[in-house]
């Protein structure tokens, strides 16, 4: 029989190991990356490069070391993420020797937290591990009808073949029919079973998301609004609802958490906004023209404002991560993040402009219900102004200006109230992009979007935020109608709010 004290000691050790892994959210140093890369063989490096393809779409790293370094710079390679990669390639010895953790701790962490590597990548890696060279050669030969005769040479690996098929849009996470057919042709029915289990699991996951995450349909603004509707005074698109010359489609009413559609006689459920302060307002301003009036606005609304002016690129990740880990969120009813920066519509860059940019998706992901449990079920508001070189994009009337990938689904009844809230619920994402030339004119250096946002929040704080933002869009459109293409602001709203949100209900 194991003594109770010894048993408790083991449990304490396991808990501490899990805490260490959960707390290891800072970017991985170059020294650690070098140690890991030096211990891996070529096959393991190839597997890691393959596993990371979904998170390195904008990177073209020549080798694993450069890839890991780039991910670390962008805040995507934490110690927990590196531990996941080592776990996937079964280098448990490196987990223990370099990262000071173990297999069981990583497995526990993966059960409780979002993964760096998609299930799709893990599936394909596992299939590749179960194929011998003759199987791979047969697959390469069979797929020549699709890839071309000389596209994939005989000595290539299964993962090389998969990458080539992905480039040709013949394989994707939701498109595995061709692979199933080829595996059947080489009599590997056992591996087809793996694919079928993955497909079934994916369908169940999507079904759960649709039933748990109720939201208004995505609102996005096409550049055509700027070039045709505002300049010509009329719309060439099918008529839906017209208001001040702006076309808007009717949207479905949001859903009560209990699952019933709202009737006109039932009062719409509203987010609780009564804490003092209402929450933390994080402002990261890499330009420096708007912090003062933003700080005044959100302070007047009841937020504890934390401004950061001119942070360096390498500091942005650490700032965002530090605020995502704050335990004070549990005492507040909401959270606000304002970002003002250079770079593109999907990333931000510090004032030094020496890094590749910090993904806006990373910002959003740090505050979801999974990664920031103290904000689960509470509204998380993001207001983003990005300046970029828009160039000829402004002349493309078919361009749709979209924000980061916050998925919105058609409104459907939710499960009973005991059902857990989807991690990406309760997010409000307002994204505005403008040409860098705005910053070259002192008279208009301040963002029109952020100026009018401050005015709206001060004047209409008792209105629902979604309605307030629609009015903000009207004002930005009005500005765009009187300026040149390079002076326009491209504004979009996406949200997964489940209830009505009023910042000052009193």
C-alpha positions as a printed NumPy array, in Angstrom:
array([[  0.   ,   0.   ,   0.   ],
       [  1.423,   3.407,  -0.988],
       [  1.782,   5.793,   1.976],
       [ -0.649,   8.743,   1.794],
       [  2.157,  11.296,   2.15 ],
       [  4.071,   9.772,  -0.754],
       [  0.922,   9.584,  -2.892],
       [  0.102,  13.22 ,  -2.156],
       [  3.678,  14.1  ,  -3.057],
       [  3.315,  12.449,  -6.448],
       [  0.044,  14.277,  -7.074],
       [  1.602,  17.576,  -6.031],
       [  4.472,  16.947,  -8.442],
       [  2.04 ,  16.243, -11.292],
       [  0.04 ,  19.376, -10.521],
       [  3.179,  21.502, -10.375],
       [  4.338,  20.106, -13.712],
       [  1.003,  21.002, -15.261],
       [  1.171,  24.507, -13.775],
       [  4.695,  24.976, -15.148],
       [  3.535,  23.94 , -18.637],
       [  0.455,  26.17 , -18.493],
       [  2.533,  29.116, -17.318],
       [  5.184,  28.609, -20.028],
       [  3.491,  30.945, -22.479],
       [  6.463,  33.184, -23.29 ],
       [  8.176,  32.875, -26.688],
       [ 10.874,  30.201, -26.863],
       [ 14.466,  31.443, -26.86 ],
       [ 16.884,  30.866, -29.73 ],
       [ 19.034,  28.74 , -27.429],
       [ 16.215,  26.272, -26.747],
       [ 15.274,  26.151, -30.438],
       [ 18.9  ,  25.338, -31.286],
       [ 19.048,  22.572, -28.674],
       [ 15.865,  20.945, -29.963],
       [ 16.735,  21.255, -33.648],
       [ 20.192,  19.77 , -33.068],
       [ 18.681,  16.624, -31.512],
       [ 16.171,  15.859, -34.277],
       [ 16.863,  13.674, -37.288],
       [ 15.816,  14.673, -40.809],
       [ 12.563,  12.672, -40.751],
       [ 11.506,  14.319, -37.483],
       [ 12.317,  17.765, -38.871],
       [ 10.239,  17.002, -41.957],
       [  7.323,  15.934, -39.771],
       [  7.514,  19.139, -37.697],
       [  7.609,  21.285, -40.828],
       [  4.54 ,  19.444, -42.093],
       [  2.664,  19.735, -38.771],
       [  3.195,  23.513, -38.748],
       [  2.005,  24.196, -42.297],
       [ -1.395,  25.487, -41.146],
       [  0.17 ,  28.119, -38.862],
       [  2.872,  29.236, -41.305],
       [  0.801,  30.195, -44.328],
       [  2.584,  33.549, -44.654],
       [  6.051,  32.097, -44.054],
       [  8.392,  30.205, -46.343],
       [ 11.047,  28.923, -43.927],
       [ 13.906,  27.042, -45.578],
       [ 14.451,  24.804, -42.556],
       [ 13.006,  23.874, -39.172],
       [ 15.236,  26.219, -37.186],
       [ 14.105,  29.257, -39.163],
       [ 10.48 ,  28.149, -38.947],
       [ 10.568,  27.774, -35.162],
       [ 12.378,  31.101, -34.812],
       [  9.757,  32.866, -36.962],
       [  6.921,  31.331, -34.955],
       [  8.607,  32.434, -31.738],
       [  8.925,  36.001, -33.018],
       [  5.229,  36.027, -33.903],
       [  4.246,  34.73 , -30.463],
       [  2.976,  31.401, -31.798],
       [  5.753,  29.182, -30.428],
       [  5.416,  29.024, -26.67 ],
       [  7.041,  26.349, -24.524],
       [  3.677,  24.572, -24.449],
       [  3.491,  24.66 , -28.269],
       [  7.048,  23.342, -28.612],
       [  6.202,  20.596, -26.113],
       [  3.219,  19.655, -28.314],
       [  5.454,  19.368, -31.39 ],
       [  7.945,  17.152, -29.572],
       [  5.063,  15.042, -28.292],
       [  3.687,  14.634, -31.831],
       [  7.023,  13.32 , -33.147],
       [  7.397,  11.15 , -30.021],
       [ 10.579,  12.727, -28.704],
       [  9.612,  12.285, -25.069],
       [ 13.297,  12.302, -24.101],
       [ 13.602,  15.911, -25.275],
       [ 10.464,  16.85 , -23.367],
       [ 12.182,  15.729, -20.198],
       [ 15.75 ,  16.836, -20.898],
       [ 15.187,  20.247, -22.516],
       [ 11.671,  21.377, -21.543],
       [ 11.676,  19.737, -18.075],
       [  8.26 ,  18.147, -18.517],
       [  6.894,  14.724, -19.457],
       [  4.46 ,  12.936, -21.746],
       [  1.619,  12.76 , -19.198],
       [  1.795,  16.491, -18.472],
       [  1.682,  17.367, -22.169],
       [ -1.272,  15.035, -22.723],
       [ -3.124,  16.666, -19.836],
       [ -2.345,  20.117, -21.261],
       [ -3.617,  19.118, -24.712],
       [ -6.872,  17.882, -23.169],
       [ -7.471,  21.264, -21.549],
       [ -6.127,  23.774, -24.09 ],
       [ -6.274,  24.611, -27.818],
       [ -3.684,  22.858, -29.992],
       [ -1.036,  24.368, -32.219],
       [ -1.321,  21.418, -34.62 ],
       [ -4.63 ,  20.58 , -36.298],
       [ -6.171,  17.114, -36.046],
       [ -5.949,  16.968, -39.83 ],
       [ -2.137,  17.296, -39.764],
       [ -1.849,  14.728, -36.975],
       [ -3.997,  12.283, -38.962],
       [ -1.842,  12.562, -42.095],
       [  1.374,  12.233, -40.103],
       [  0.074,   9.072, -38.438],
       [ -0.949,   7.639, -41.812],
       [  2.529,   8.343, -43.157],
       [  4.128,   6.584, -40.185],
       [  2.11 ,   3.443, -40.969],
       [  3.136,   3.268, -44.624],
       [  6.251,   1.417, -45.75 ],
       [  8.285,   2.549, -48.749],
       [  6.494,   0.207, -51.152],
       [  3.133,   1.679, -50.071],
       [  4.399,   5.217, -50.653],
       [  5.794,   4.274, -54.07 ],
       [  2.416,   2.809, -55.01 ],
       [  0.6  ,   5.953, -53.883],
       [  3.001,   8.173, -55.827],
       [  2.357,   6.083, -58.959],
       [ -1.443,   6.022, -58.537],
       [ -1.681,   9.798, -58.051],
       [  0.288,  10.539, -61.238],
       [ -3.053,  10.878, -63.018],
       [ -3.713,  13.889, -60.775],
       [ -0.266,  15.397, -60.141],
       [  1.289,  14.902, -63.573],
       [  3.963,  12.449, -64.651],
       [  7.005,  14.222, -63.314],
       [  5.517,  16.215, -60.456],
       [  6.381,  13.898, -57.564],
       [  9.471,  11.737, -57.923],
       [  9.615,   8.165, -56.692],
       [ 11.975,   8.898, -53.804],
       [  9.656,  11.439, -52.179],
       [  7.971,  10.753, -48.87 ],
       [  4.257,  10.454, -48.18 ],
       [  4.233,  13.933, -46.659],
       [  5.822,  15.355, -49.842],
       [  3.018,  13.728, -51.816],
       [  0.369,  15.198, -49.495],
       [  1.833,  18.693, -49.842],
       [  1.754,  18.416, -53.622],
       [ -1.868,  17.233, -53.542],
       [ -2.761,  20.121, -51.233],
       [ -1.214,  22.621, -53.635],
       [ -3.453,  21.202, -56.354],
       [ -6.498,  21.445, -54.041],
       [ -6.964,  17.68 , -54.218],
       [ -6.623,  17.143, -50.47 ],
       [ -7.783,  19.318, -47.572],
       [ -9.038,  18.884, -44.032],
       [-12.585,  18.423, -45.346],
       [-11.607,  16.77 , -48.648],
       [-10.076,  13.345, -48.129],
       [-12.   ,  11.272, -50.675],
       [ -9.05 ,  10.967, -53.046],
       [ -6.746,   9.761, -50.283],
       [ -9.332,   7.196, -49.174],
       [ -9.642,   5.946, -52.733],
       [ -5.871,   5.604, -53.141],
       [ -5.434,   3.799, -49.812],
       [ -8.19 ,   1.4  , -50.828],
       [ -6.376,   0.725, -54.111],
       [ -3.225,  -0.324, -52.243],
       [ -5.303,  -2.447, -49.835],
       [ -4.701,  -0.309, -46.717],
       [ -8.266,  -0.429, -45.44 ],
       [ -6.93 ,  -0.077, -41.875],
       [ -5.768,   3.461, -42.667],
       [ -9.077,   4.282, -44.314],
       [-10.68 ,   3.533, -40.963],
       [ -8.531,   6.284, -39.401],
       [ -9.809,   8.755, -41.989],
       [-13.423,   7.742, -41.406],
       [-13.055,   8.234, -37.649],
       [-11.491,  11.664, -38.228],
       [-14.267,  12.654, -40.651],
       [-16.968,  11.6  , -38.202],
       [-15.27 ,  13.462, -35.367],
       [-15.018,  16.614, -37.526],
       [-18.72 ,  16.447, -38.394],
       [-19.632,  16.127, -34.719],
       [-17.371,  19.053, -33.816],
       [-18.949,  21.269, -36.479],
       [-22.412,  20.215, -35.33 ],
       [-21.554,  21.106, -31.741],
       [-20.22 ,  24.499, -32.84 ],
       [-23.407,  25.266, -34.759],
       [-25.599,  24.436, -31.777],
       [-23.48 ,  26.114, -29.117],
       [-22.368,  29.263, -30.942],
       [-25.316,  31.49 , -31.844],
       [-24.496,  34.797, -33.438],
       [-25.69 ,  37.433, -35.835],
       [-24.575,  36.846, -39.416],
       [-21.206,  38.32 , -40.315],
       [-21.363,  41.967, -41.345],
       [-18.744,  42.866, -43.942],
       [-18.337,  45.871, -46.221],
       [-17.368,  45.487, -49.874],
       [-15.208,  48.061, -51.589],
       [-18.096,  48.469, -54.043],
       [-19.835,  50.481, -51.335],
       [-17.088,  53.045, -51.587],
       [-16.721,  53.185, -55.377],
       [-20.296,  52.834, -56.594],
       [-22.84 ,  53.469, -53.882],
       [-21.211,  56.431, -52.197],
       [-19.974,  58.128, -55.339],
       [-22.97 ,  57.457, -57.573],
       [-25.654,  57.666, -54.9  ],
       [-27.27 ,  54.341, -55.734],
       [-26.666,  50.626, -55.423],
       [-26.193,  48.174, -58.284],
       [-26.883,  45.229, -55.976],
       [-30.324,  43.732, -55.265],
       [-32.34 ,  45.947, -52.981],
       [-32.757,  44.82 , -49.38 ],
       [-33.032,  47.622, -46.829],
       [-31.869,  51.121, -47.711],
       [-30.913,  53.702, -45.1  ],
       [-29.151,  56.935, -46.016],
       [-28.034,  55.409, -49.279],
       [-26.371,  52.411, -47.615],
       [-27.628,  48.931, -48.36 ],
       [-27.961,  46.547, -45.461],
       [-29.399,  43.063, -45.417],
       [-31.872,  42.107, -42.755],
       [-30.221,  40.065, -40.033],
       [-31.678,  37.382, -37.812],
       [-32.48 ,  38.096, -34.209],
       [-29.976,  36.779, -31.709],
       [-30.828,  33.687, -29.691],
       [-31.476,  33.384, -26.003],
       [-29.121,  31.04 , -24.212],
       [-32.054,  28.84 , -23.259],
       [-32.514,  27.987, -26.926],
       [-35.825,  29.643, -27.826],
       [-36.114,  32.291, -30.529],
       [-36.982,  35.68 , -29.085],
       [-40.569,  36.767, -29.585],
       [-41.689,  40.422, -29.553],
       [-43.135,  39.837, -26.093],
       [-39.951,  38.486, -24.532],
       [-37.327,  40.93 , -23.355],
       [-33.965,  40.337, -25.034],
       [-31.278,  39.027, -22.714],
       [-28.536,  41.554, -21.941],
       [-24.941,  41.148, -20.799],
       [-24.289,  42.066, -17.195],
       [-22.335,  45.357, -17.141],
       [-22.33 ,  46.393, -13.484],
       [-18.814,  45.801, -12.152],
       [-16.685,  48.753, -11.145],
       [-14.586,  49.105, -13.165],
       [-16.406,  47.489, -16.096],
       [-13.137,  45.845, -17.06 ],
       [ -9.654,  46.471, -18.357],
       [ -9.161,  48.481, -21.55 ],
       [ -5.82 ,  47.625, -23.157],
       [ -4.588,  50.209, -25.683],
       [ -1.55 ,  49.415, -27.827],
       [ -0.808,  52.42 , -30.033],
       [  2.193,  52.09 , -32.338],
       [  1.386,  55.371, -34.111],
       [  0.745,  57.693, -31.168],
       [ -2.021,  59.935, -32.525],
       [ -5.101,  58.57 , -30.768],
       [ -4.191,  57.299, -27.297],
       [ -5.16 ,  60.459, -25.433],
       [ -8.772,  60.71 , -26.594],
       [ -9.217,  56.914, -26.477],
       [ -8.015,  56.855, -22.886],
       [-10.44 ,  59.644, -21.99 ],
       [-13.336,  57.857, -23.722],
       [-12.936,  54.463, -22.109],
       [-12.181,  55.962, -18.7  ],
       [-15.472,  57.858, -18.899],
       [-17.234,  54.583, -19.738],
       [-15.91 ,  53.031, -16.537],
       [-12.909,  51.038, -17.751],
       [ -9.458,  50.835, -16.176],
       [ -7.341,  51.935, -19.121],
       [ -3.834,  50.554, -19.622],
       [ -2.118,  52.371, -22.522],
       [  1.12 ,  51.332, -24.249],
       [  2.682,  53.816, -26.666],
       [  5.215,  52.873, -29.352],
       [  5.954,  49.308, -28.217],
       [  8.587,  47.392, -30.143],
       [  7.448,  44.451, -32.216],
       [  8.959,  41.891, -29.86 ],
       [  7.122,  43.475, -26.904],
       [  3.609,  43.368, -28.365],
       [  3.254,  39.623, -27.88 ],
       [  4.368,  39.804, -24.263],
       [  1.996,  42.701, -23.5  ],
       [ -1.038,  40.931, -24.975],
       [ -0.164,  37.64 , -23.31 ],
       [  0.331,  39.294, -19.918],
       [ -3.131,  40.862, -20.059],
       [ -4.727,  37.622, -21.248],
       [ -3.348,  35.881, -18.153],
       [ -4.572,  38.478, -15.653],
       [ -6.71 ,  36.994, -12.89 ],
       [ -8.436,  40.364, -12.346],
       [-10.734,  39.6  , -15.295],
       [-12.773,  37.335, -13.012],
       [-13.886,  40.432, -11.048],
       [-14.958,  42.416, -14.126],
       [-17.836,  42.125, -16.602],
       [-15.998,  42.766, -19.895],
       [-12.691,  43.455, -21.642],
       [-11.664,  45.98 , -24.318],
       [ -8.59 ,  45.937, -26.564],
       [ -7.692,  48.804, -28.917],
       [ -4.87 ,  48.26 , -31.424],
       [ -3.358,  50.951, -33.654],
       [ -0.506,  49.845, -35.866],
       [  1.201,  49.456, -39.196],
       [  1.26 ,  46.352, -41.442],
       [ -1.634,  44.484, -43.068],
       [ -5.285,  43.811, -42.34 ],
       [ -4.409,  40.487, -40.696],
       [ -1.337,  41.491, -38.659],
       [  0.213,  44.348, -36.746],
       [  3.76 ,  45.638, -36.495],
       [  5.552,  47.594, -33.788],
       [  7.028,  50.998, -34.27 ],
       [ 10.476,  49.547, -35.019],
       [  9.102,  47.519, -37.978],
       [ 11.9  ,  44.97 , -37.668],
       [  9.727,  41.87 , -37.341],
       [  7.361,  40.047, -39.655],
       [  4.273,  41.29 , -37.822],
       [  2.045,  39.903, -35.078],
       [ -1.033,  38.012, -36.251],
       [ -4.343,  39.586, -35.265],
       [ -5.77 ,  36.078, -35.002],
       [ -3.241,  35.458, -32.235],
       [ -4.613,  38.457, -30.331],
       [ -8.154,  37.143, -30.589],
       [ -7.14 ,  33.592, -29.686],
       [ -5.463,  34.713, -26.471],
       [ -8.808,  35.896, -25.088],
       [-11.14 ,  33.067, -26.095],
       [-12.967,  31.057, -23.459],
       [-10.369,  28.27 , -23.605],
       [ -7.241,  30.371, -23.236],
       [ -8.707,  33.027, -20.917],
       [-11.291,  31.238, -18.716],
       [-11.813,  34.283, -16.482],
       [-13.459,  36.042, -19.471],
       [-15.61 ,  33.094, -20.549],
       [-19.192,  34.226, -21.158],
       [-18.214,  37.914, -20.937],
       [-18.052,  40.342, -23.888],
       [-14.583,  40.899, -25.327],
       [-14.403,  43.992, -27.544],
       [-11.668,  44.662, -30.094],
       [-11.276,  47.946, -32.006],
       [ -8.435,  47.861, -34.54 ],
       [ -6.981,  50.569, -36.774],
       [ -4.325,  49.31 , -39.178],
       [ -2.411,  51.424, -41.658],
       [ -1.067,  49.561, -44.674],
       [  0.013,  50.076, -48.265],
       [ -3.32 ,  49.474, -49.964],
       [ -2.067,  50.477, -53.414],
       [ -4.183,  49.171, -56.246],
       [ -6.53 ,  47.305, -53.9  ],
       [ -8.564,  50.474, -53.574],
       [ -9.404,  50.353, -57.276],
       [-10.706,  46.777, -57.142],
       [-14.439,  47.158, -56.809],
       [-14.894,  43.467, -56.078],
       [-12.634,  43.447, -53.021],
       [-14.32 ,  42.392, -49.826],
       [-12.781,  43.851, -46.709],
       [-12.904,  41.2  , -44.033],
       [-11.536,  40.97 , -40.559],
       [ -9.702,  38.055, -38.937],
       [-11.213,  34.636, -39.005],
       [-13.896,  34.833, -36.36 ],
       [-16.374,  32.33 , -37.715],
       [-20.033,  33.258, -37.607],
       [-22.711,  30.685, -38.282],
       [-26.414,  30.883, -39.017],
       [-28.469,  31.371, -35.896],
       [-29.804,  28.094, -34.564],
       [-31.392,  27.176, -31.233],
       [-28.868,  26.454, -28.528],
       [-28.766,  23.393, -26.334],
       [-30.24 ,  23.588, -22.818],
       [-28.714,  26.082, -20.422],
       [-26.302,  23.625, -18.849],
       [-24.413,  23.412, -22.17 ],
       [-21.004,  25.08 , -22.069],
       [-20.386,  28.291, -24.006],
       [-18.341,  27.967, -27.183],
       [-14.783,  29.353, -26.732],
       [-15.148,  31.921, -29.535],
       [-18.486,  33.266, -28.295],
       [-18.928,  36.834, -26.986],
       [-16.347,  38.473, -29.274],
       [-16.933,  41.854, -30.949],
       [-14.355,  42.592, -33.678],
       [-14.312,  46.002, -35.362],
       [-11.499,  46.291, -37.909],
       [-10.602,  49.382, -39.904],
       [ -7.82 ,  49.612, -42.477],
       [ -6.481,  52.738, -44.147],
       [ -3.604,  53.658, -46.414],
       [ -0.288,  54.636, -44.837],
       [ -0.467,  57.961, -46.651],
       [ -2.84 ,  59.158, -43.888],
       [  0.146,  59.344, -41.551],
       [  2.032,  61.685, -43.869],
       [ -0.508,  64.494, -43.429],
       [ -0.328,  66.226, -40.026],
       [ -3.779,  67.763, -40.483],
       [ -5.413,  64.319, -40.684],
       [ -2.935,  62.222, -38.678],
       [ -5.583,  61.088, -36.193],
       [ -7.78 ,  58.209, -37.354],
       [-11.231,  59.299, -38.532],
       [-12.5  ,  55.867, -37.487],
       [-11.17 ,  56.167, -33.926],
       [-12.289,  59.793, -33.593],
       [-15.843,  58.96 , -34.601],
       [-15.767,  55.792, -32.482],
       [-14.926,  57.902, -29.414],
       [-17.731,  60.321, -30.232],
       [-20.255,  57.502, -30.67 ],
       [-19.255,  55.797, -27.423],
       [-19.598,  59.04 , -25.483],
       [-22.87 ,  60.19 , -27.042],
       [-24.7  ,  56.861, -27.476],
       [-23.345,  54.728, -24.651],
       [-26.865,  53.64 , -23.668],
       [-27.583,  52.173, -27.107],
       [-26.778,  48.535, -27.963],
       [-23.202,  48.356, -29.213],
       [-24.137,  46.691, -32.509],
       [-26.601,  49.5  , -33.302],
       [-24.02 ,  52.06 , -32.271],
       [-21.496,  50.521, -34.646],
       [-23.96 ,  50.613, -37.544],
       [-24.272,  54.348, -36.991],
       [-20.477,  54.561, -36.845],
       [-20.35 ,  52.859, -40.246],
       [-22.721,  55.481, -41.641],
       [-20.393,  58.235, -40.476],
       [-17.317,  56.553, -41.933],
       [-19.175,  56.07 , -45.233],
       [-20.111,  59.747, -45.233],
       [-16.444,  60.643, -44.823],
       [-15.454,  58.289, -47.65 ],
       [-17.966,  59.832, -50.05 ],
       [-16.091,  63.145, -50.004],
       [-12.45 ,  62.051, -50.27 ],
       [-10.122,  60.377, -52.752],
       [ -9.672,  56.603, -52.849],
       [ -6.42 ,  56.715, -50.858],
       [ -8.08 ,  58.698, -48.07 ],
       [-10.903,  56.219, -47.49 ],
       [-11.295,  53.929, -44.503],
       [-12.302,  50.285, -44.958],
       [-14.417,  49.22 , -41.989],
       [-15.85 ,  45.799, -41.138],
       [-17.625,  44.283, -38.162],
       [-17.713,  40.641, -37.124],
       [-19.08 ,  39.405, -33.83 ],
       [-20.293,  36.376, -31.903],
       [-22.239,  38.232, -29.225],
       [-25.039,  36.088, -27.796],
       [-26.863,  38.878, -25.998],
       [-27.534,  42.575, -26.285],
       [-24.557,  44.637, -25.1  ],
       [-24.998,  48.111, -23.62 ],
       [-21.842,  49.654, -22.197],
       [-23.667,  52.007, -19.779],
       [-27.02 ,  50.415, -18.954],
       [-27.679,  52.755, -16.019]])
